[in-house]
């Protein structure tokens, strides 16, 4: 990923992540953009030069950029893994197999780097992504659930 692609990606991921956190009920809309920006700054303090973080443009057969993939090398239960922080396909190019091919390529890259596996987070409301990940062999390792019960009543 080039610096130009990185800047454009930051401009899109910050509001996208903020919206997902609001939709999931974790953040208030009024604070979401600032929290999203702070989260990205914390995870990538040196931008594309942040150690152990890898950002790739996803391109189609013609070399046109159709999305991006960001993973970091993390430790999980004593093993080094690739942790996917973000995979995004431009809406115009979705449902064409780009995410699946990118994740397959990530598997090859993880093996090349001597990593033991691939981890990721998916929002519960993102059924399409969950379906893709399950199809590719990802298994749920931790599930957080929530049931709204309404506001507290005064007596």
mmCIF file with all atom_site columns, C-alpha atoms in Angstrom:
data_model
loop_
_atom_site.group_PDB
_atom_site.id
_atom_site.type_symbol
_atom_site.label_atom_id
_atom_site.label_alt_id
_atom_site.label_comp_id
_atom_site.label_asym_id
_atom_site.label_entity_id
_atom_site.label_seq_id
_atom_site.pdbx_PDB_ins_code
_atom_site.Cartn_x
_atom_site.Cartn_y
_atom_site.Cartn_z
_atom_site.occupancy
_atom_site.B_iso_or_equiv
_atom_site.pdbx_formal_charge
_atom_site.auth_seq_id
_atom_site.auth_comp_id
_atom_site.auth_asym_id
_atom_site.auth_atom_id
_atom_site.pdbx_PDB_model_num
ATOM 1   C CA . UNK A 1 1   ? 0.000   0.000   0.000   1.00 0.00 ? 1   UNK A CA 1
ATOM 2   C CA . UNK A 1 2   ? 1.315   3.412   -0.912  1.00 0.00 ? 2   UNK A CA 1
ATOM 3   C CA . UNK A 1 3   ? 1.197   6.479   1.350   1.00 0.00 ? 3   UNK A CA 1
ATOM 4   C CA . UNK A 1 4   ? -1.507  7.932   -0.922  1.00 0.00 ? 4   UNK A CA 1
ATOM 5   C CA . UNK A 1 5   ? -3.603  4.739   -0.659  1.00 0.00 ? 5   UNK A CA 1
ATOM 6   C CA . UNK A 1 6   ? -3.038  4.724   3.104   1.00 0.00 ? 6   UNK A CA 1
ATOM 7   C CA . UNK A 1 7   ? -4.315  8.301   3.484   1.00 0.00 ? 7   UNK A CA 1
ATOM 8   C CA . UNK A 1 8   ? -7.412  7.530   1.409   1.00 0.00 ? 8   UNK A CA 1
ATOM 9   C CA . UNK A 1 9   ? -8.002  4.354   3.401   1.00 0.00 ? 9   UNK A CA 1
ATOM 10  C CA . UNK A 1 10  ? -7.764  6.272   6.708   1.00 0.00 ? 10  UNK A CA 1
ATOM 11  C CA . UNK A 1 11  ? -10.355 8.737   5.412   1.00 0.00 ? 11  UNK A CA 1
ATOM 12  C CA . UNK A 1 12  ? -12.774 5.855   4.844   1.00 0.00 ? 12  UNK A CA 1
ATOM 13  C CA . UNK A 1 13  ? -12.012 3.456   7.694   1.00 0.00 ? 13  UNK A CA 1
ATOM 14  C CA . UNK A 1 14  ? -12.416 5.986   10.508  1.00 0.00 ? 14  UNK A CA 1
ATOM 15  C CA . UNK A 1 15  ? -16.090 6.796   9.773   1.00 0.00 ? 15  UNK A CA 1
ATOM 16  C CA . UNK A 1 16  ? -16.808 3.193   8.714   1.00 0.00 ? 16  UNK A CA 1
ATOM 17  C CA . UNK A 1 17  ? -15.455 1.746   11.971  1.00 0.00 ? 17  UNK A CA 1
ATOM 18  C CA . UNK A 1 18  ? -17.229 4.427   13.982  1.00 0.00 ? 18  UNK A CA 1
ATOM 19  C CA . UNK A 1 19  ? -20.534 3.538   12.295  1.00 0.00 ? 19  UNK A CA 1
ATOM 20  C CA . UNK A 1 20  ? -20.012 -0.188  12.987  1.00 0.00 ? 20  UNK A CA 1
ATOM 21  C CA . UNK A 1 21  ? -19.305 0.473   16.675  1.00 0.00 ? 21  UNK A CA 1
ATOM 22  C CA . UNK A 1 22  ? -22.456 2.628   16.919  1.00 0.00 ? 22  UNK A CA 1
ATOM 23  C CA . UNK A 1 23  ? -24.528 -0.007  15.102  1.00 0.00 ? 23  UNK A CA 1
ATOM 24  C CA . UNK A 1 24  ? -23.232 -2.692  17.458  1.00 0.00 ? 24  UNK A CA 1
ATOM 25  C CA . UNK A 1 25  ? -24.298 -0.565  20.441  1.00 0.00 ? 25  UNK A CA 1
ATOM 26  C CA . UNK A 1 26  ? -20.786 -0.185  21.827  1.00 0.00 ? 26  UNK A CA 1
ATOM 27  C CA . UNK A 1 27  ? -20.250 3.545   21.240  1.00 0.00 ? 27  UNK A CA 1
ATOM 28  C CA . UNK A 1 28  ? -22.415 6.640   21.269  1.00 0.00 ? 28  UNK A CA 1
ATOM 29  C CA . UNK A 1 29  ? -22.704 8.371   17.924  1.00 0.00 ? 29  UNK A CA 1
ATOM 30  C CA . UNK A 1 30  ? -21.509 11.641  19.440  1.00 0.00 ? 30  UNK A CA 1
ATOM 31  C CA . UNK A 1 31  ? -18.163 10.104  20.447  1.00 0.00 ? 31  UNK A CA 1
ATOM 32  C CA . UNK A 1 32  ? -17.696 7.499   17.721  1.00 0.00 ? 32  UNK A CA 1
ATOM 33  C CA . UNK A 1 33  ? -15.552 9.434   15.230  1.00 0.00 ? 33  UNK A CA 1
ATOM 34  C CA . UNK A 1 34  ? -13.100 10.615  17.875  1.00 0.00 ? 34  UNK A CA 1
ATOM 35  C CA . UNK A 1 35  ? -12.846 7.139   19.394  1.00 0.00 ? 35  UNK A CA 1
ATOM 36  C CA . UNK A 1 36  ? -12.359 5.550   15.977  1.00 0.00 ? 36  UNK A CA 1
ATOM 37  C CA . UNK A 1 37  ? -9.596  8.011   15.089  1.00 0.00 ? 37  UNK A CA 1
ATOM 38  C CA . UNK A 1 38  ? -7.895  7.432   18.470  1.00 0.00 ? 38  UNK A CA 1
ATOM 39  C CA . UNK A 1 39  ? -8.097  3.669   18.016  1.00 0.00 ? 39  UNK A CA 1
ATOM 40  C CA . UNK A 1 40  ? -6.446  3.826   14.596  1.00 0.00 ? 40  UNK A CA 1
ATOM 41  C CA . UNK A 1 41  ? -3.751  6.197   15.889  1.00 0.00 ? 41  UNK A CA 1
ATOM 42  C CA . UNK A 1 42  ? -3.034  3.792   18.763  1.00 0.00 ? 42  UNK A CA 1
ATOM 43  C CA . UNK A 1 43  ? -2.843  0.713   16.523  1.00 0.00 ? 43  UNK A CA 1
ATOM 44  C CA . UNK A 1 44  ? -0.831  2.388   13.748  1.00 0.00 ? 44  UNK A CA 1
ATOM 45  C CA . UNK A 1 45  ? 1.222   5.107   15.481  1.00 0.00 ? 45  UNK A CA 1
ATOM 46  C CA . UNK A 1 46  ? 3.743   5.142   12.604  1.00 0.00 ? 46  UNK A CA 1
ATOM 47  C CA . UNK A 1 47  ? 1.179   4.699   9.834   1.00 0.00 ? 47  UNK A CA 1
ATOM 48  C CA . UNK A 1 48  ? 2.174   2.156   7.199   1.00 0.00 ? 48  UNK A CA 1
ATOM 49  C CA . UNK A 1 49  ? 5.613   1.977   8.842   1.00 0.00 ? 49  UNK A CA 1
ATOM 50  C CA . UNK A 1 50  ? 4.243   0.607   12.139  1.00 0.00 ? 50  UNK A CA 1
ATOM 51  C CA . UNK A 1 51  ? 6.243   -2.547  12.953  1.00 0.00 ? 51  UNK A CA 1
ATOM 52  C CA . UNK A 1 52  ? 4.500   -5.930  12.581  1.00 0.00 ? 52  UNK A CA 1
ATOM 53  C CA . UNK A 1 53  ? 1.599   -4.361  10.662  1.00 0.00 ? 53  UNK A CA 1
ATOM 54  C CA . UNK A 1 54  ? 1.022   -5.158  7.012   1.00 0.00 ? 54  UNK A CA 1
ATOM 55  C CA . UNK A 1 55  ? -1.308  -3.180  4.765   1.00 0.00 ? 55  UNK A CA 1
ATOM 56  C CA . UNK A 1 56  ? -2.054  -4.363  1.252   1.00 0.00 ? 56  UNK A CA 1
ATOM 57  C CA . UNK A 1 57  ? -4.113  -3.037  -1.604  1.00 0.00 ? 57  UNK A CA 1
ATOM 58  C CA . UNK A 1 58  ? -6.362  -5.761  -3.031  1.00 0.00 ? 58  UNK A CA 1
ATOM 59  C CA . UNK A 1 59  ? -6.314  -5.617  -6.814  1.00 0.00 ? 59  UNK A CA 1
ATOM 60  C CA . UNK A 1 60  ? -8.344  -7.392  -9.474  1.00 0.00 ? 60  UNK A CA 1
ATOM 61  C CA . UNK A 1 61  ? -6.981  -9.272  -12.496 1.00 0.00 ? 61  UNK A CA 1
ATOM 62  C CA . UNK A 1 62  ? -6.540  -5.949  -14.335 1.00 0.00 ? 62  UNK A CA 1
ATOM 63  C CA . UNK A 1 63  ? -4.522  -4.424  -11.482 1.00 0.00 ? 63  UNK A CA 1
ATOM 64  C CA . UNK A 1 64  ? -7.349  -2.107  -10.391 1.00 0.00 ? 64  UNK A CA 1
ATOM 65  C CA . UNK A 1 65  ? -7.553  -1.527  -6.648  1.00 0.00 ? 65  UNK A CA 1
ATOM 66  C CA . UNK A 1 66  ? -10.780 -3.051  -5.317  1.00 0.00 ? 66  UNK A CA 1
ATOM 67  C CA . UNK A 1 67  ? -10.106 -2.995  -1.577  1.00 0.00 ? 67  UNK A CA 1
ATOM 68  C CA . UNK A 1 68  ? -7.547  -3.398  1.158   1.00 0.00 ? 68  UNK A CA 1
ATOM 69  C CA . UNK A 1 69  ? -6.334  -5.818  3.818   1.00 0.00 ? 69  UNK A CA 1
ATOM 70  C CA . UNK A 1 70  ? -4.621  -4.929  7.088   1.00 0.00 ? 70  UNK A CA 1
ATOM 71  C CA . UNK A 1 71  ? -3.160  -7.519  9.400   1.00 0.00 ? 71  UNK A CA 1
ATOM 72  C CA . UNK A 1 72  ? -0.726  -7.436  12.297  1.00 0.00 ? 72  UNK A CA 1
ATOM 73  C CA . UNK A 1 73  ? 1.483   -10.129 13.723  1.00 0.00 ? 73  UNK A CA 1
ATOM 74  C CA . UNK A 1 74  ? 0.159   -10.894 17.199  1.00 0.00 ? 74  UNK A CA 1
ATOM 75  C CA . UNK A 1 75  ? 0.591   -13.575 19.849  1.00 0.00 ? 75  UNK A CA 1
ATOM 76  C CA . UNK A 1 76  ? -2.239  -15.971 20.687  1.00 0.00 ? 76  UNK A CA 1
ATOM 77  C CA . UNK A 1 77  ? -1.741  -18.708 23.266  1.00 0.00 ? 77  UNK A CA 1
ATOM 78  C CA . UNK A 1 78  ? 2.014   -18.691 22.784  1.00 0.00 ? 78  UNK A CA 1
ATOM 79  C CA . UNK A 1 79  ? 1.837   -18.796 18.981  1.00 0.00 ? 79  UNK A CA 1
ATOM 80  C CA . UNK A 1 80  ? 2.414   -16.016 16.481  1.00 0.00 ? 80  UNK A CA 1
ATOM 81  C CA . UNK A 1 81  ? -0.588  -15.363 14.237  1.00 0.00 ? 81  UNK A CA 1
ATOM 82  C CA . UNK A 1 82  ? -1.785  -12.937 11.589  1.00 0.00 ? 82  UNK A CA 1
ATOM 83  C CA . UNK A 1 83  ? -4.591  -10.863 13.109  1.00 0.00 ? 83  UNK A CA 1
ATOM 84  C CA . UNK A 1 84  ? -6.824  -9.231  10.493  1.00 0.00 ? 84  UNK A CA 1
ATOM 85  C CA . UNK A 1 85  ? -7.795  -5.757  11.644  1.00 0.00 ? 85  UNK A CA 1
ATOM 86  C CA . UNK A 1 86  ? -9.568  -4.828  8.446   1.00 0.00 ? 86  UNK A CA 1
ATOM 87  C CA . UNK A 1 87  ? -10.516 -6.286  5.120   1.00 0.00 ? 87  UNK A CA 1
ATOM 88  C CA . UNK A 1 88  ? -12.667 -4.077  2.950   1.00 0.00 ? 88  UNK A CA 1
ATOM 89  C CA . UNK A 1 89  ? -13.861 -4.402  -0.602  1.00 0.00 ? 89  UNK A CA 1
ATOM 90  C CA . UNK A 1 90  ? -15.225 -1.369  -2.432  1.00 0.00 ? 90  UNK A CA 1
ATOM 91  C CA . UNK A 1 91  ? -19.025 -1.835  -2.705  1.00 0.00 ? 91  UNK A CA 1
ATOM 92  C CA . UNK A 1 92  ? -18.780 -1.751  -6.526  1.00 0.00 ? 92  UNK A CA 1
ATOM 93  C CA . UNK A 1 93  ? -16.624 -4.896  -6.446  1.00 0.00 ? 93  UNK A CA 1
ATOM 94  C CA . UNK A 1 94  ? -18.286 -6.976  -3.740  1.00 0.00 ? 94  UNK A CA 1
ATOM 95  C CA . UNK A 1 95  ? -19.561 -10.503 -4.309  1.00 0.00 ? 95  UNK A CA 1
ATOM 96  C CA . UNK A 1 96  ? -16.897 -11.156 -6.945  1.00 0.00 ? 96  UNK A CA 1
ATOM 97  C CA . UNK A 1 97  ? -14.563 -13.304 -4.827  1.00 0.00 ? 97  UNK A CA 1
ATOM 98  C CA . UNK A 1 98  ? -12.000 -10.607 -4.014  1.00 0.00 ? 98  UNK A CA 1
ATOM 99  C CA . UNK A 1 99  ? -12.212 -11.015 -0.221  1.00 0.00 ? 99  UNK A CA 1
ATOM 100 C CA . UNK A 1 100 ? -11.958 -14.788 -0.500  1.00 0.00 ? 100 UNK A CA 1
ATOM 101 C CA . UNK A 1 101 ? -8.884  -14.529 -2.751  1.00 0.00 ? 101 UNK A CA 1
ATOM 102 C CA . UNK A 1 102 ? -7.306  -11.967 -0.416  1.00 0.00 ? 102 UNK A CA 1
ATOM 103 C CA . UNK A 1 103 ? -7.821  -14.216 2.605   1.00 0.00 ? 103 UNK A CA 1
ATOM 104 C CA . UNK A 1 104 ? -6.411  -17.199 0.701   1.00 0.00 ? 104 UNK A CA 1
ATOM 105 C CA . UNK A 1 105 ? -3.353  -15.081 -0.172  1.00 0.00 ? 105 UNK A CA 1
ATOM 106 C CA . UNK A 1 106 ? -3.102  -14.076 3.492   1.00 0.00 ? 106 UNK A CA 1
ATOM 107 C CA . UNK A 1 107 ? -2.975  -17.763 4.413   1.00 0.00 ? 107 UNK A CA 1
ATOM 108 C CA . UNK A 1 108 ? -0.014  -18.219 2.067   1.00 0.00 ? 108 UNK A CA 1
ATOM 109 C CA . UNK A 1 109 ? 1.689   -15.111 3.468   1.00 0.00 ? 109 UNK A CA 1
ATOM 110 C CA . UNK A 1 110 ? 1.106   -16.291 7.045   1.00 0.00 ? 110 UNK A CA 1
ATOM 111 C CA . UNK A 1 111 ? 2.731   -19.646 6.237   1.00 0.00 ? 111 UNK A CA 1
ATOM 112 C CA . UNK A 1 112 ? 5.647   -17.833 4.560   1.00 0.00 ? 112 UNK A CA 1
ATOM 113 C CA . UNK A 1 113 ? 6.111   -15.750 7.728   1.00 0.00 ? 113 UNK A CA 1
ATOM 114 C CA . UNK A 1 114 ? 6.014   -18.876 9.907   1.00 0.00 ? 114 UNK A CA 1
ATOM 115 C CA . UNK A 1 115 ? 2.746   -17.902 11.576  1.00 0.00 ? 115 UNK A CA 1
ATOM 116 C CA . UNK A 1 116 ? 0.416   -20.493 13.114  1.00 0.00 ? 116 UNK A CA 1
ATOM 117 C CA . UNK A 1 117 ? -2.951  -19.128 12.022  1.00 0.00 ? 117 UNK A CA 1
ATOM 118 C CA . UNK A 1 118 ? -5.193  -16.202 11.238  1.00 0.00 ? 118 UNK A CA 1
ATOM 119 C CA . UNK A 1 119 ? -7.498  -14.437 13.685  1.00 0.00 ? 119 UNK A CA 1
ATOM 120 C CA . UNK A 1 120 ? -10.052 -11.713 13.145  1.00 0.00 ? 120 UNK A CA 1
ATOM 121 C CA . UNK A 1 121 ? -13.060 -9.983  14.667  1.00 0.00 ? 121 UNK A CA 1
ATOM 122 C CA . UNK A 1 122 ? -16.408 -9.702  12.949  1.00 0.00 ? 122 UNK A CA 1
ATOM 123 C CA . UNK A 1 123 ? -19.393 -7.691  14.124  1.00 0.00 ? 123 UNK A CA 1
ATOM 124 C CA . UNK A 1 124 ? -22.345 -9.939  14.918  1.00 0.00 ? 124 UNK A CA 1
ATOM 125 C CA . UNK A 1 125 ? -24.663 -7.963  12.641  1.00 0.00 ? 125 UNK A CA 1
ATOM 126 C CA . UNK A 1 126 ? -22.376 -8.536  9.630   1.00 0.00 ? 126 UNK A CA 1
ATOM 127 C CA . UNK A 1 127 ? -23.917 -11.812 8.491   1.00 0.00 ? 127 UNK A CA 1
ATOM 128 C CA . UNK A 1 128 ? -22.327 -11.693 5.040   1.00 0.00 ? 128 UNK A CA 1
ATOM 129 C CA . UNK A 1 129 ? -18.799 -11.485 6.450   1.00 0.00 ? 129 UNK A CA 1
ATOM 130 C CA . UNK A 1 130 ? -19.542 -14.128 9.070   1.00 0.00 ? 130 UNK A CA 1
ATOM 131 C CA . UNK A 1 131 ? -20.789 -16.471 6.362   1.00 0.00 ? 131 UNK A CA 1
ATOM 132 C CA . UNK A 1 132 ? -17.661 -15.914 4.259   1.00 0.00 ? 132 UNK A CA 1
ATOM 133 C CA . UNK A 1 133 ? -15.328 -16.503 7.198   1.00 0.00 ? 133 UNK A CA 1
ATOM 134 C CA . UNK A 1 134 ? -17.123 -19.701 8.197   1.00 0.00 ? 134 UNK A CA 1
ATOM 135 C CA . UNK A 1 135 ? -16.980 -20.910 4.576   1.00 0.00 ? 135 UNK A CA 1
ATOM 136 C CA . UNK A 1 136 ? -13.202 -20.351 4.649   1.00 0.00 ? 136 UNK A CA 1
ATOM 137 C CA . UNK A 1 137 ? -12.780 -22.405 7.842   1.00 0.00 ? 137 UNK A CA 1
ATOM 138 C CA . UNK A 1 138 ? -12.756 -19.725 10.526  1.00 0.00 ? 138 UNK A CA 1
ATOM 139 C CA . UNK A 1 139 ? -14.381 -20.802 13.781  1.00 0.00 ? 139 UNK A CA 1
ATOM 140 C CA . UNK A 1 140 ? -15.919 -18.645 16.495  1.00 0.00 ? 140 UNK A CA 1
ATOM 141 C CA . UNK A 1 141 ? -13.639 -18.482 19.536  1.00 0.00 ? 141 UNK A CA 1
ATOM 142 C CA . UNK A 1 142 ? -15.474 -15.912 21.668  1.00 0.00 ? 142 UNK A CA 1
ATOM 143 C CA . UNK A 1 143 ? -19.003 -14.610 21.289  1.00 0.00 ? 143 UNK A CA 1
ATOM 144 C CA . UNK A 1 144 ? -20.365 -11.555 23.087  1.00 0.00 ? 144 UNK A CA 1
ATOM 145 C CA . UNK A 1 145 ? -24.145 -11.217 23.095  1.00 0.00 ? 145 UNK A CA 1
ATOM 146 C CA . UNK A 1 146 ? -26.546 -8.516  24.234  1.00 0.00 ? 146 UNK A CA 1
ATOM 147 C CA . UNK A 1 147 ? -30.305 -8.321  24.756  1.00 0.00 ? 147 UNK A CA 1
ATOM 148 C CA . UNK A 1 148 ? -31.927 -4.902  25.273  1.00 0.00 ? 148 UNK A CA 1
ATOM 149 C CA . UNK A 1 149 ? -34.587 -4.844  27.986  1.00 0.00 ? 149 UNK A CA 1
ATOM 150 C CA . UNK A 1 150 ? -35.688 -1.226  27.832  1.00 0.00 ? 150 UNK A CA 1
ATOM 151 C CA . UNK A 1 151 ? -35.048 1.643   30.171  1.00 0.00 ? 151 UNK A CA 1
ATOM 152 C CA . UNK A 1 152 ? -35.189 1.419   33.929  1.00 0.00 ? 152 UNK A CA 1
ATOM 153 C CA . UNK A 1 153 ? -38.604 2.325   35.348  1.00 0.00 ? 153 UNK A CA 1
ATOM 154 C CA . UNK A 1 154 ? -38.919 4.721   38.228  1.00 0.00 ? 154 UNK A CA 1
ATOM 155 C CA . UNK A 1 155 ? -41.128 3.661   41.091  1.00 0.00 ? 155 UNK A CA 1
#
